[in-house]
XYZ file of C-alpha atoms in Angstrom:
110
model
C -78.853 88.812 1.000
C -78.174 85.431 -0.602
C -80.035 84.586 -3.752
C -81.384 81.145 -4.118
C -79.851 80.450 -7.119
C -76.748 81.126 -4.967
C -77.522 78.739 -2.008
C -78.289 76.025 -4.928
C -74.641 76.089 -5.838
C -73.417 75.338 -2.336
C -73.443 71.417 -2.908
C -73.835 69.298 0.959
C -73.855 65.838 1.169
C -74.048 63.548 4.114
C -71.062 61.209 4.220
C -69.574 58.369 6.835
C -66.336 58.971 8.656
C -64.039 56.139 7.998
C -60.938 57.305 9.493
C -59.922 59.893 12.307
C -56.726 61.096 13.107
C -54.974 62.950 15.549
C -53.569 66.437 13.801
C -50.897 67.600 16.157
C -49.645 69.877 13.110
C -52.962 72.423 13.379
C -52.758 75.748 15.140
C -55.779 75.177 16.874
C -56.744 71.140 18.224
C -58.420 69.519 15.467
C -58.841 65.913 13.885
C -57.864 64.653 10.313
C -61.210 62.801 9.047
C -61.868 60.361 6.139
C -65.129 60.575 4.744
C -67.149 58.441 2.513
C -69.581 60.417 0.310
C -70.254 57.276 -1.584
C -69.941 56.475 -5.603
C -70.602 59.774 -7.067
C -68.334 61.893 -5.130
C -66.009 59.296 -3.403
C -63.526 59.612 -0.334
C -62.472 63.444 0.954
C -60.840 64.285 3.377
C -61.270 67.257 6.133
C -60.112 68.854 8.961
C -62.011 69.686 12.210
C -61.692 71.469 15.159
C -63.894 69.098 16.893
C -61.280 67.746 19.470
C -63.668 69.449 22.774
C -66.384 67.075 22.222
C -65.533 64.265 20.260
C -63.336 61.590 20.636
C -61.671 59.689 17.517
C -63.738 56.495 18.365
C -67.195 58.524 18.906
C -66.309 59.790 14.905
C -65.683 56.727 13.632
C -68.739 55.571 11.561
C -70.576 58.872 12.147
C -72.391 60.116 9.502
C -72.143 64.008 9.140
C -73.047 66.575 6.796
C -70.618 67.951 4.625
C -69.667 71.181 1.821
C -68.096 69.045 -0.815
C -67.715 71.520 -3.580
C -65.260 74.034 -1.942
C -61.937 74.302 -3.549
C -59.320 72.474 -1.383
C -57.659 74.234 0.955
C -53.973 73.604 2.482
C -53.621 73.009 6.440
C -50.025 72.767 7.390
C -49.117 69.332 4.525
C -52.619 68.951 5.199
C -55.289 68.938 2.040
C -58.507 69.486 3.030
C -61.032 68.547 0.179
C -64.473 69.092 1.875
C -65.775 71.328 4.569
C -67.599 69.483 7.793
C -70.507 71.536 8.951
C -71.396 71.864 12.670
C -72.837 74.815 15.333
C -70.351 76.866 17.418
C -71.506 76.806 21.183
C -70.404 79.244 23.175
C -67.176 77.919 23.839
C -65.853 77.313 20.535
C -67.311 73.779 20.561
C -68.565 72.403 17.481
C -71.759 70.354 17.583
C -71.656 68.463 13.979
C -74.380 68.548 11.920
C -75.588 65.014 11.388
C -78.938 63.105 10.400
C -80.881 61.605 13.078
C -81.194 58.478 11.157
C -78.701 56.323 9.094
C -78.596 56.790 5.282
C -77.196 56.210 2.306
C -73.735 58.102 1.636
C -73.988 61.116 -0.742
C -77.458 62.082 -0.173
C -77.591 65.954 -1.205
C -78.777 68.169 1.781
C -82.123 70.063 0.719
């Protein structure tokens, strides 16, 4: 079991997706994203295996919920600096986590 003092550490924000590109280097189909997290934490970038139900221009300006306190992790020449949270369906589709109304960039998840 998880303490709660160890969920606190796990740092998610909600950020906007400024930039989505095609990542034809990944094992597996996924997207390059650039997300804005706003002033206090800035512009990260991730990749996601999100290529089955989202296009690049349905991403763009999407707000979605983010880990932004991982370490980064190499993908190919590929830095990923933030992990993009979402539900596996059945099929290995990711539905992203998102809010259901627009706001501000950075807002910690509680």
């Amino acid at each position: 079991m998880l303490t709660w003092e160890e969920f606190e550490k796990t740092e998610m924000r909600v950020g906007t997706i400024i930039d989505v590109n095609d990542f034809p280097e990944a094992r597996k189909p996924a997207y390059q994203l650039t997300i804005d997290f706003g002033a206090e934490i800035g512009i990260r970038k991730s990749s996601a295996q999100i290529t089955k139900r989202y296009t690049k221009e349905e991403l763009l300006n999407k707000q979605v919920v983010a880990v932004v306190n991982f370490p980064k992790k190499q993908i190919g020449k590929f830095m990923s600096e933030c992990l993009v949270l979402g539900a596996v369906g059945e099929e290995g589709d990711v539905i992203l986590l998102a809010p259901d109304s627009r706001i501000k960039n950075g807002l910690r998840i509680a």
